[in-house]
Amino acid sequence: MLQDSTANNIVQDSTFLRFKNTLRLPLIKSVKYISTQNHFDHIYLKDSSFQDSLLKFLRYYNRTYQNIGKYETYYVDVLCFHDSSASLICNGENLQYGLLLLYDEASKEANVLTVSYGFPFDSEYHEMSFQIKDSETIILEISGQTEGEEGMPEDLETRKIVIKISKDGSTKTSYPTEF
């Protein structure tokens, strides 16, 4: 049974809290987390149990995108401060981030990568956004700010990560200096 809690458009379904207009993911038998060596991965995903926790957490998605290679593509918002089921993958932090699932219907396996976030760390603020450029390319853009001289914010160097996915499902990640 669904109940509208009116606060923040949250719906409770059994033990899960989630946003309205989310849909159930297809059956996922196994998950592989793909690290892109971003700030989020370095700071929050140090524990190997994260991948196991993903399999337990992934039940709903927020939107779909065009297929990439052989994969169906799903986007999942992780809202640590609203979703009790997300506590498995939040490391006790009050985080919000986005995961992209590359789902293989034949094997029921999902490759998962973090594609968006925004969080403070020490005297810096880190953020990442993503774009699906075509049926084989995902571009991540990492940026942020740090406390500069006299407390004025200074932009951190913007970095791009390009992930190419071939038709057979293999991935190649590059870190171009210019794009």
Short mmCIF file of N, CA and C in Angstrom, two decimals:
data_model
loop_
_atom_site.label_atom_id
_atom_site.label_comp_id
_atom_site.label_asym_id
_atom_site.label_seq_id
_atom_site.Cartn_x
_atom_site.Cartn_y
_atom_site.Cartn_z
N MET A 1 0.85 -1.18 0.00
CA MET A 1 0.00 0.00 0.00
C MET A 1 0.89 1.24 0.00
N LEU A 2 0.54 2.21 -0.81
CA LEU A 2 1.29 3.46 -0.90
C LEU A 2 0.59 4.52 -0.08
N GLN A 3 1.37 5.30 0.64
CA GLN A 3 0.83 6.38 1.43
C GLN A 3 1.61 7.64 1.09
N ASP A 4 0.91 8.71 0.79
CA ASP A 4 1.58 9.97 0.50
C ASP A 4 1.87 10.67 1.82
N SER A 5 3.14 10.90 2.10
CA SER A 5 3.48 11.58 3.35
C SER A 5 3.52 13.09 3.19
N THR A 6 3.20 13.59 2.05
CA THR A 6 3.16 15.00 1.65
C THR A 6 4.47 15.75 1.84
N ALA A 7 5.26 15.41 2.82
CA ALA A 7 6.54 16.08 3.00
C ALA A 7 7.52 15.57 1.96
N ASN A 8 7.96 16.46 1.10
CA ASN A 8 8.95 16.16 0.08
C ASN A 8 8.51 15.10 -0.93
N ASN A 9 7.21 14.90 -1.08
CA ASN A 9 6.72 14.02 -2.11
C ASN A 9 7.24 12.59 -1.95
N ILE A 10 7.34 12.12 -0.72
CA ILE A 10 7.88 10.80 -0.42
C ILE A 10 6.74 9.80 -0.30
N VAL A 11 6.98 8.57 -0.75
CA VAL A 11 6.00 7.50 -0.67
C VAL A 11 6.61 6.37 0.14
N GLN A 12 5.82 5.77 1.03
CA GLN A 12 6.31 4.61 1.76
C GLN A 12 5.69 3.37 1.16
N ASP A 13 6.52 2.41 0.82
CA ASP A 13 6.09 1.14 0.25
C ASP A 13 6.80 0.06 1.04
N SER A 14 6.09 -0.61 1.95
CA SER A 14 6.70 -1.61 2.81
C SER A 14 7.79 -0.94 3.63
N THR A 15 9.04 -1.40 3.53
CA THR A 15 10.11 -0.79 4.31
C THR A 15 10.87 0.28 3.55
N PHE A 16 10.47 0.57 2.32
CA PHE A 16 11.22 1.53 1.51
C PHE A 16 10.53 2.88 1.47
N LEU A 17 11.33 3.93 1.60
CA LEU A 17 10.84 5.27 1.34
C LEU A 17 11.41 5.66 -0.01
N ARG A 18 10.62 6.26 -0.86
CA ARG A 18 11.11 6.63 -2.17
C ARG A 18 10.27 7.78 -2.70
N PHE A 19 10.77 8.44 -3.74
CA PHE A 19 10.02 9.51 -4.37
C PHE A 19 8.86 8.94 -5.16
N LYS A 20 7.79 9.73 -5.26
CA LYS A 20 6.70 9.36 -6.16
C LYS A 20 7.25 9.26 -7.57
N ASN A 21 6.52 8.60 -8.42
CA ASN A 21 6.87 8.46 -9.83
C ASN A 21 8.16 7.67 -10.03
N THR A 22 8.50 6.81 -9.10
CA THR A 22 9.60 5.89 -9.33
C THR A 22 9.01 4.56 -9.75
N LEU A 23 9.79 3.79 -10.47
CA LEU A 23 9.33 2.50 -10.96
C LEU A 23 10.27 1.42 -10.47
N ARG A 24 9.74 0.23 -10.40
CA ARG A 24 10.53 -0.90 -9.91
C ARG A 24 11.52 -1.34 -10.99
N LEU A 25 12.75 -1.58 -10.56
CA LEU A 25 13.79 -2.10 -11.45
C LEU A 25 13.50 -3.56 -11.79
N PRO A 26 13.98 -4.02 -12.93
CA PRO A 26 13.86 -5.46 -13.20
C PRO A 26 14.73 -6.24 -12.22
N LEU A 27 14.55 -7.54 -12.17
CA LEU A 27 15.33 -8.40 -11.28
C LEU A 27 16.83 -8.26 -11.57
N ILE A 28 17.61 -7.97 -10.53
CA ILE A 28 19.06 -7.86 -10.65
C ILE A 28 19.67 -8.99 -9.84
N LYS A 29 20.42 -9.88 -10.52
CA LYS A 29 21.05 -11.01 -9.83
C LYS A 29 22.42 -10.66 -9.27
N SER A 30 23.14 -9.78 -9.95
CA SER A 30 24.45 -9.37 -9.44
C SER A 30 24.76 -7.95 -9.88
N VAL A 31 25.63 -7.30 -9.10
CA VAL A 31 26.00 -5.91 -9.33
C VAL A 31 27.52 -5.80 -9.35
N LYS A 32 28.01 -5.00 -10.28
CA LYS A 32 29.44 -4.68 -10.32
C LYS A 32 29.56 -3.15 -10.30
N TYR A 33 30.24 -2.62 -9.28
CA TYR A 33 30.44 -1.18 -9.21
C TYR A 33 31.66 -0.81 -10.04
N ILE A 34 31.50 0.19 -10.90
CA ILE A 34 32.60 0.68 -11.74
C ILE A 34 33.08 1.99 -11.14
N SER A 35 34.28 2.00 -10.60
CA SER A 35 34.84 3.22 -10.04
C SER A 35 35.48 4.04 -11.15
N THR A 36 35.22 5.34 -11.14
CA THR A 36 35.83 6.23 -12.13
C THR A 36 36.88 7.13 -11.48
N GLN A 37 37.31 6.77 -10.28
CA GLN A 37 38.35 7.52 -9.57
C GLN A 37 37.96 8.98 -9.35
N ASN A 38 36.70 9.21 -8.96
CA ASN A 38 36.24 10.57 -8.67
C ASN A 38 36.33 10.83 -7.17
N HIS A 39 36.08 12.06 -6.75
CA HIS A 39 36.17 12.44 -5.34
C HIS A 39 35.26 11.59 -4.45
N PHE A 40 34.06 11.37 -4.92
CA PHE A 40 33.07 10.61 -4.15
C PHE A 40 33.59 9.20 -3.86
N ASP A 41 34.09 8.53 -4.90
CA ASP A 41 34.61 7.17 -4.72
C ASP A 41 35.76 7.15 -3.71
N HIS A 42 36.65 8.12 -3.80
CA HIS A 42 37.81 8.16 -2.90
C HIS A 42 37.42 8.42 -1.44
N ILE A 43 36.42 9.26 -1.23
CA ILE A 43 36.05 9.66 0.13
C ILE A 43 35.07 8.69 0.77
N TYR A 44 34.05 8.25 0.03
CA TYR A 44 32.96 7.50 0.64
C TYR A 44 32.93 6.01 0.34
N LEU A 45 33.58 5.57 -0.71
CA LEU A 45 33.45 4.16 -1.09
C LEU A 45 34.72 3.36 -0.82
N LYS A 46 35.26 3.52 0.34
CA LYS A 46 36.50 2.83 0.71
C LYS A 46 36.22 1.38 1.13
N ASP A 47 35.01 1.09 1.52
CA ASP A 47 34.65 -0.21 2.07
C ASP A 47 34.18 -1.14 0.95
N SER A 48 34.67 -2.34 0.93
CA SER A 48 34.29 -3.31 -0.10
C SER A 48 32.85 -3.78 0.04
N SER A 49 32.22 -3.52 1.18
CA SER A 49 30.84 -3.95 1.36
C SER A 49 29.85 -3.10 0.56
N PHE A 50 30.32 -1.99 -0.02
CA PHE A 50 29.43 -1.12 -0.80
C PHE A 50 28.76 -1.89 -1.93
N GLN A 51 29.53 -2.69 -2.66
CA GLN A 51 28.97 -3.43 -3.79
C GLN A 51 27.89 -4.41 -3.33
N ASP A 52 28.11 -5.11 -2.22
CA ASP A 52 27.09 -6.01 -1.68
C ASP A 52 25.85 -5.24 -1.25
N SER A 53 26.06 -4.08 -0.65
CA SER A 53 24.93 -3.25 -0.21
C SER A 53 24.12 -2.74 -1.39
N LEU A 54 24.77 -2.46 -2.51
CA LEU A 54 24.05 -2.01 -3.70
C LEU A 54 23.01 -3.02 -4.13
N LEU A 55 23.37 -4.28 -4.14
CA LEU A 55 22.44 -5.31 -4.57
C LEU A 55 21.19 -5.33 -3.69
N LYS A 56 21.36 -5.10 -2.39
CA LYS A 56 20.22 -5.06 -1.48
C LYS A 56 19.40 -3.78 -1.65
N PHE A 57 20.06 -2.67 -1.99
CA PHE A 57 19.39 -1.38 -2.09
C PHE A 57 18.61 -1.19 -3.40
N LEU A 58 19.16 -1.64 -4.50
CA LEU A 58 18.59 -1.31 -5.81
C LEU A 58 17.25 -2.00 -6.04
N ARG A 59 16.19 -1.20 -5.90
CA ARG A 59 14.83 -1.70 -6.11
C ARG A 59 14.02 -0.80 -7.06
N TYR A 60 14.32 0.49 -7.02
CA TYR A 60 13.55 1.46 -7.80
C TYR A 60 14.47 2.35 -8.61
N TYR A 61 13.93 2.89 -9.70
CA TYR A 61 14.68 3.87 -10.49
C TYR A 61 13.82 5.10 -10.70
N ASN A 62 14.48 6.21 -11.06
CA ASN A 62 13.78 7.47 -11.24
C ASN A 62 13.51 7.80 -12.70
N ARG A 63 14.42 7.37 -13.60
CA ARG A 63 14.20 7.61 -15.03
C ARG A 63 15.08 6.66 -15.84
N THR A 64 14.73 6.55 -17.10
CA THR A 64 15.52 5.73 -18.02
C THR A 64 16.13 6.63 -19.08
N TYR A 65 17.16 6.11 -19.71
CA TYR A 65 17.81 6.78 -20.83
C TYR A 65 17.90 5.80 -21.98
N GLN A 66 18.37 6.28 -23.11
CA GLN A 66 18.56 5.41 -24.27
C GLN A 66 19.50 4.27 -23.90
N ASN A 67 19.35 3.14 -24.58
CA ASN A 67 20.27 2.04 -24.35
C ASN A 67 21.68 2.46 -24.71
N ILE A 68 22.64 1.92 -23.95
CA ILE A 68 24.06 2.19 -24.21
C ILE A 68 24.69 0.83 -24.47
N GLY A 69 25.21 0.64 -25.67
CA GLY A 69 25.73 -0.68 -26.03
C GLY A 69 24.61 -1.69 -25.88
N LYS A 70 24.88 -2.77 -25.19
CA LYS A 70 23.87 -3.82 -24.99
C LYS A 70 23.02 -3.59 -23.74
N TYR A 71 23.24 -2.48 -23.06
CA TYR A 71 22.62 -2.25 -21.76
C TYR A 71 21.38 -1.38 -21.82
N GLU A 72 20.38 -1.76 -21.01
CA GLU A 72 19.28 -0.86 -20.67
C GLU A 72 19.86 0.09 -19.62
N THR A 73 19.44 1.35 -19.64
CA THR A 73 20.06 2.34 -18.78
C THR A 73 19.03 2.97 -17.83
N TYR A 74 19.32 2.88 -16.54
CA TYR A 74 18.43 3.40 -15.50
C TYR A 74 19.20 4.37 -14.61
N TYR A 75 18.51 5.42 -14.16
CA TYR A 75 19.09 6.38 -13.23
C TYR A 75 18.39 6.24 -11.88
N VAL A 76 19.18 6.20 -10.79
CA VAL A 76 18.65 6.06 -9.45
C VAL A 76 19.17 7.20 -8.58
N ASP A 77 18.25 7.98 -8.00
CA ASP A 77 18.62 8.99 -7.01
C ASP A 77 18.80 8.30 -5.67
N VAL A 78 19.92 8.58 -5.01
CA VAL A 78 20.15 8.07 -3.66
C VAL A 78 20.03 9.27 -2.72
N LEU A 79 19.05 9.21 -1.83
CA LEU A 79 18.78 10.31 -0.91
C LEU A 79 18.92 9.79 0.50
N CYS A 80 20.11 9.89 1.03
CA CYS A 80 20.41 9.30 2.33
C CYS A 80 19.57 9.87 3.45
N PHE A 81 19.15 11.10 3.34
CA PHE A 81 18.40 11.73 4.42
C PHE A 81 16.91 11.45 4.35
N HIS A 82 16.41 10.82 3.26
CA HIS A 82 14.98 10.50 3.15
C HIS A 82 14.70 9.02 3.11
N ASP A 83 15.59 8.25 2.54
CA ASP A 83 15.32 6.86 2.21
C ASP A 83 15.96 5.93 3.22
N SER A 84 15.15 5.29 4.04
CA SER A 84 15.69 4.40 5.08
C SER A 84 16.44 3.23 4.47
N SER A 85 16.06 2.79 3.28
CA SER A 85 16.76 1.67 2.66
C SER A 85 18.14 2.09 2.16
N ALA A 86 18.38 3.40 1.99
CA ALA A 86 19.67 3.88 1.50
C ALA A 86 20.73 3.86 2.58
N SER A 87 20.36 3.64 3.82
CA SER A 87 21.36 3.63 4.89
C SER A 87 22.45 2.60 4.62
N LEU A 88 22.12 1.58 3.86
CA LEU A 88 23.11 0.56 3.49
C LEU A 88 24.27 1.14 2.69
N ILE A 89 24.00 2.18 1.92
CA ILE A 89 25.01 2.71 1.00
C ILE A 89 25.34 4.18 1.27
N CYS A 90 25.08 4.62 2.49
CA CYS A 90 25.34 6.02 2.83
C CYS A 90 26.48 6.23 3.80
N ASN A 91 27.02 5.18 4.36
CA ASN A 91 28.14 5.28 5.29
C ASN A 91 27.89 6.28 6.41
N GLY A 92 26.66 6.37 6.88
CA GLY A 92 26.34 7.27 7.97
C GLY A 92 26.35 8.74 7.60
N GLU A 93 26.46 9.06 6.33
CA GLU A 93 26.53 10.44 5.87
C GLU A 93 25.17 10.92 5.37
N ASN A 94 24.96 12.21 5.37
CA ASN A 94 23.75 12.84 4.86
C ASN A 94 24.01 13.24 3.41
N LEU A 95 24.00 12.27 2.51
CA LEU A 95 24.41 12.49 1.12
C LEU A 95 23.24 12.41 0.15
N GLN A 96 23.45 13.00 -1.01
CA GLN A 96 22.56 12.83 -2.15
C GLN A 96 23.46 12.63 -3.36
N TYR A 97 23.22 11.55 -4.09
CA TYR A 97 24.00 11.29 -5.29
C TYR A 97 23.19 10.46 -6.27
N GLY A 98 23.69 10.34 -7.48
CA GLY A 98 22.98 9.61 -8.51
C GLY A 98 23.81 8.46 -9.05
N LEU A 99 23.13 7.35 -9.28
CA LEU A 99 23.76 6.16 -9.85
C LEU A 99 23.19 5.88 -11.23
N LEU A 100 24.03 5.45 -12.13
CA LEU A 100 23.58 5.01 -13.45
C LEU A 100 23.76 3.50 -13.50
N LEU A 101 22.69 2.79 -13.80
CA LEU A 101 22.73 1.34 -13.91
C LEU A 101 22.77 0.96 -15.37
N LEU A 102 23.71 0.16 -15.74
CA LEU A 102 23.81 -0.40 -17.08
C LEU A 102 23.40 -1.87 -16.92
N TYR A 103 22.16 -2.16 -17.32
CA TYR A 103 21.54 -3.45 -17.02
C TYR A 103 21.53 -4.36 -18.24
N ASP A 104 22.05 -5.56 -18.05
CA ASP A 104 22.06 -6.59 -19.10
C ASP A 104 20.86 -7.50 -18.87
N GLU A 105 19.86 -7.36 -19.70
CA GLU A 105 18.62 -8.13 -19.56
C GLU A 105 18.87 -9.64 -19.64
N ALA A 106 19.78 -10.06 -20.50
CA ALA A 106 20.03 -11.50 -20.68
C ALA A 106 20.61 -12.14 -19.42
N SER A 107 21.59 -11.51 -18.80
CA SER A 107 22.26 -12.09 -17.63
C SER A 107 21.67 -11.61 -16.31
N LYS A 108 20.84 -10.58 -16.35
CA LYS A 108 20.25 -9.96 -15.16
C LYS A 108 21.33 -9.33 -14.27
N GLU A 109 22.42 -8.88 -14.87
CA GLU A 109 23.51 -8.24 -14.14
C GLU A 109 23.49 -6.75 -14.41
N ALA A 110 23.93 -5.97 -13.42
CA ALA A 110 23.98 -4.52 -13.57
C ALA A 110 25.38 -4.01 -13.26
N ASN A 111 25.90 -3.18 -14.14
CA ASN A 111 27.10 -2.40 -13.86
C ASN A 111 26.59 -1.05 -13.35
N VAL A 112 27.19 -0.57 -12.27
CA VAL A 112 26.71 0.65 -11.63
C VAL A 112 27.85 1.62 -11.47
N LEU A 113 27.60 2.90 -11.77
CA LEU A 113 28.60 3.93 -11.53
C LEU A 113 27.94 5.17 -10.98
N THR A 114 28.68 5.89 -10.16
CA THR A 114 28.20 7.16 -9.63
C THR A 114 28.35 8.19 -10.74
N VAL A 115 27.26 8.94 -11.05
CA VAL A 115 27.31 9.91 -12.14
C VAL A 115 26.96 11.33 -11.72
N SER A 116 26.47 11.49 -10.50
CA SER A 116 26.18 12.86 -10.04
C SER A 116 26.29 12.90 -8.52
N TYR A 117 26.75 14.04 -8.03
CA TYR A 117 26.82 14.28 -6.60
C TYR A 117 27.10 15.75 -6.35
N GLY A 118 26.95 16.14 -5.12
CA GLY A 118 27.34 17.45 -4.62
C GLY A 118 27.50 17.32 -3.12
N PHE A 119 28.71 17.58 -2.60
CA PHE A 119 28.93 17.43 -1.17
C PHE A 119 30.12 18.27 -0.72
N PRO A 120 30.05 18.76 0.52
CA PRO A 120 31.21 19.47 1.09
C PRO A 120 32.18 18.47 1.70
N PHE A 121 33.46 18.79 1.65
CA PHE A 121 34.48 17.98 2.30
C PHE A 121 35.62 18.90 2.71
N ASP A 122 35.91 18.94 3.98
CA ASP A 122 36.88 19.89 4.53
C ASP A 122 36.47 21.29 4.11
N SER A 123 37.35 22.04 3.48
CA SER A 123 37.02 23.41 3.06
C SER A 123 36.68 23.47 1.57
N GLU A 124 36.26 22.32 1.00
CA GLU A 124 35.94 22.26 -0.43
C GLU A 124 34.50 21.82 -0.64
N TYR A 125 34.01 22.09 -1.83
CA TYR A 125 32.72 21.58 -2.26
C TYR A 125 32.95 20.87 -3.59
N HIS A 126 32.53 19.61 -3.69
CA HIS A 126 32.73 18.81 -4.90
C HIS A 126 31.39 18.53 -5.55
N GLU A 127 31.37 18.56 -6.88
CA GLU A 127 30.15 18.20 -7.59
C GLU A 127 30.49 17.49 -8.89
N MET A 128 29.55 16.66 -9.34
CA MET A 128 29.71 15.95 -10.59
C MET A 128 28.36 15.87 -11.28
N SER A 129 28.39 16.05 -12.60
CA SER A 129 27.20 15.88 -13.42
C SER A 129 27.56 14.95 -14.57
N PHE A 130 26.56 14.52 -15.31
CA PHE A 130 26.83 13.59 -16.40
C PHE A 130 25.98 13.91 -17.62
N GLN A 131 26.42 13.36 -18.73
CA GLN A 131 25.72 13.50 -20.00
C GLN A 131 25.91 12.19 -20.75
N ILE A 132 24.83 11.70 -21.33
CA ILE A 132 24.94 10.56 -22.23
C ILE A 132 25.01 11.15 -23.62
N LYS A 133 26.19 11.06 -24.21
CA LYS A 133 26.44 11.76 -25.47
C LYS A 133 25.83 11.03 -26.66
N ASP A 134 25.96 9.73 -26.70
CA ASP A 134 25.39 8.93 -27.78
C ASP A 134 25.17 7.52 -27.25
N SER A 135 24.93 6.56 -28.12
CA SER A 135 24.60 5.21 -27.67
C SER A 135 25.80 4.43 -27.15
N GLU A 136 26.95 5.11 -27.00
CA GLU A 136 28.12 4.41 -26.46
C GLU A 136 28.99 5.27 -25.56
N THR A 137 28.61 6.52 -25.28
CA THR A 137 29.48 7.42 -24.54
C THR A 137 28.76 8.10 -23.38
N ILE A 138 29.38 8.02 -22.21
CA ILE A 138 28.93 8.75 -21.03
C ILE A 138 30.05 9.71 -20.66
N ILE A 139 29.70 10.97 -20.42
CA ILE A 139 30.69 11.97 -20.03
C ILE A 139 30.35 12.46 -18.63
N LEU A 140 31.33 12.36 -17.73
CA LEU A 140 31.19 12.87 -16.38
C LEU A 140 31.99 14.16 -16.29
N GLU A 141 31.43 15.18 -15.67
CA GLU A 141 32.15 16.44 -15.47
C GLU A 141 32.24 16.71 -13.98
N ILE A 142 33.48 16.79 -13.49
CA ILE A 142 33.75 16.99 -12.08
C ILE A 142 34.27 18.40 -11.87
N SER A 143 33.68 19.10 -10.91
CA SER A 143 34.12 20.46 -10.61
C SER A 143 33.93 20.70 -9.12
N GLY A 144 34.17 21.91 -8.70
CA GLY A 144 33.98 22.25 -7.31
C GLY A 144 34.63 23.57 -6.95
N GLN A 145 34.60 23.86 -5.67
CA GLN A 145 35.20 25.10 -5.17
C GLN A 145 35.93 24.81 -3.88
N THR A 146 36.91 25.66 -3.61
CA THR A 146 37.64 25.58 -2.36
C THR A 146 37.69 26.98 -1.75
N GLU A 147 37.96 27.03 -0.47
CA GLU A 147 38.07 28.33 0.18
C GLU A 147 39.42 28.92 -0.20
N GLY A 148 39.36 30.03 -0.88
CA GLY A 148 40.58 30.69 -1.34
C GLY A 148 41.06 31.73 -0.36
N GLU A 149 41.86 32.63 -0.87
CA GLU A 149 42.40 33.71 -0.04
C GLU A 149 41.27 34.57 0.51
N GLU A 150 41.44 34.98 1.74
CA GLU A 150 40.48 35.83 2.44
C GLU A 150 39.07 35.26 2.43
N GLY A 151 38.97 33.93 2.39
CA GLY A 151 37.67 33.29 2.47
C GLY A 151 36.83 33.33 1.21
N MET A 152 37.38 33.88 0.12
CA MET A 152 36.64 33.94 -1.14
C MET A 152 36.76 32.59 -1.86
N PRO A 153 35.65 32.07 -2.40
CA PRO A 153 35.72 30.77 -3.06
C PRO A 153 36.54 30.83 -4.35
N GLU A 154 37.28 29.77 -4.58
CA GLU A 154 38.04 29.61 -5.82
C GLU A 154 37.59 28.31 -6.48
N ASP A 155 37.43 28.36 -7.79
CA ASP A 155 37.02 27.17 -8.52
C ASP A 155 38.16 26.16 -8.58
N LEU A 156 37.80 24.90 -8.37
CA LEU A 156 38.75 23.82 -8.58
C LEU A 156 38.81 23.53 -10.08
N GLU A 157 39.85 22.90 -10.51
CA GLU A 157 39.98 22.55 -11.93
C GLU A 157 38.85 21.60 -12.33
N THR A 158 38.18 21.91 -13.44
CA THR A 158 37.13 21.05 -13.96
C THR A 158 37.79 19.89 -14.70
N ARG A 159 37.29 18.71 -14.44
CA ARG A 159 37.85 17.51 -15.05
C ARG A 159 36.74 16.72 -15.72
N LYS A 160 37.05 16.11 -16.84
CA LYS A 160 36.08 15.27 -17.54
C LYS A 160 36.57 13.84 -17.55
N ILE A 161 35.62 12.94 -17.45
CA ILE A 161 35.88 11.51 -17.56
C ILE A 161 34.98 11.00 -18.67
N VAL A 162 35.55 10.29 -19.62
CA VAL A 162 34.79 9.76 -20.74
C VAL A 162 34.75 8.24 -20.61
N ILE A 163 33.56 7.69 -20.63
CA ILE A 163 33.38 6.25 -20.54
C ILE A 163 32.77 5.78 -21.85
N LYS A 164 33.48 4.94 -22.55
CA LYS A 164 33.01 4.36 -23.82
C LYS A 164 32.57 2.93 -23.55
N ILE A 165 31.41 2.58 -24.05
CA ILE A 165 30.88 1.24 -23.86
C ILE A 165 30.65 0.63 -25.23
N SER A 166 31.32 -0.48 -25.49
CA SER A 166 31.19 -1.13 -26.80
C SER A 166 29.92 -1.96 -26.87
N LYS A 167 29.58 -2.40 -28.03
CA LYS A 167 28.36 -3.19 -28.23
C LYS A 167 28.37 -4.49 -27.44
N ASP A 168 29.56 -5.04 -27.17
CA ASP A 168 29.65 -6.29 -26.39
C ASP A 168 29.59 -6.03 -24.88
N GLY A 169 29.56 -4.77 -24.47
CA GLY A 169 29.42 -4.43 -23.06
C GLY A 169 30.71 -4.06 -22.35
N SER A 170 31.85 -4.18 -22.99
CA SER A 170 33.11 -3.81 -22.34
C SER A 170 33.20 -2.28 -22.24
N THR A 171 33.89 -1.82 -21.19
CA THR A 171 34.01 -0.38 -20.95
C THR A 171 35.46 0.06 -21.03
N LYS A 172 35.64 1.29 -21.47
CA LYS A 172 36.96 1.91 -21.51
C LYS A 172 36.78 3.32 -20.95
N THR A 173 37.57 3.64 -19.94
CA THR A 173 37.49 4.94 -19.30
C THR A 173 38.72 5.74 -19.64
N SER A 174 38.52 6.99 -20.03
CA SER A 174 39.67 7.87 -20.31
C SER A 174 39.50 9.19 -19.54
N TYR A 175 40.61 9.81 -19.28
CA TYR A 175 40.64 11.05 -18.50
C TYR A 175 41.33 12.12 -19.35
N PRO A 176 40.63 12.64 -20.37
CA PRO A 176 41.28 13.61 -21.26
C PRO A 176 41.58 14.92 -20.54
N THR A 177 42.66 15.56 -20.94
CA THR A 177 42.97 16.87 -20.36
C THR A 177 42.10 17.95 -20.99
N GLU A 178 41.74 17.74 -22.22
CA GLU A 178 40.81 18.65 -22.90
C GLU A 178 39.73 17.84 -23.54
N PHE A 179 38.56 18.47 -23.68
CA PHE A 179 37.48 17.76 -24.35
C PHE A 179 36.85 18.65 -25.37
#
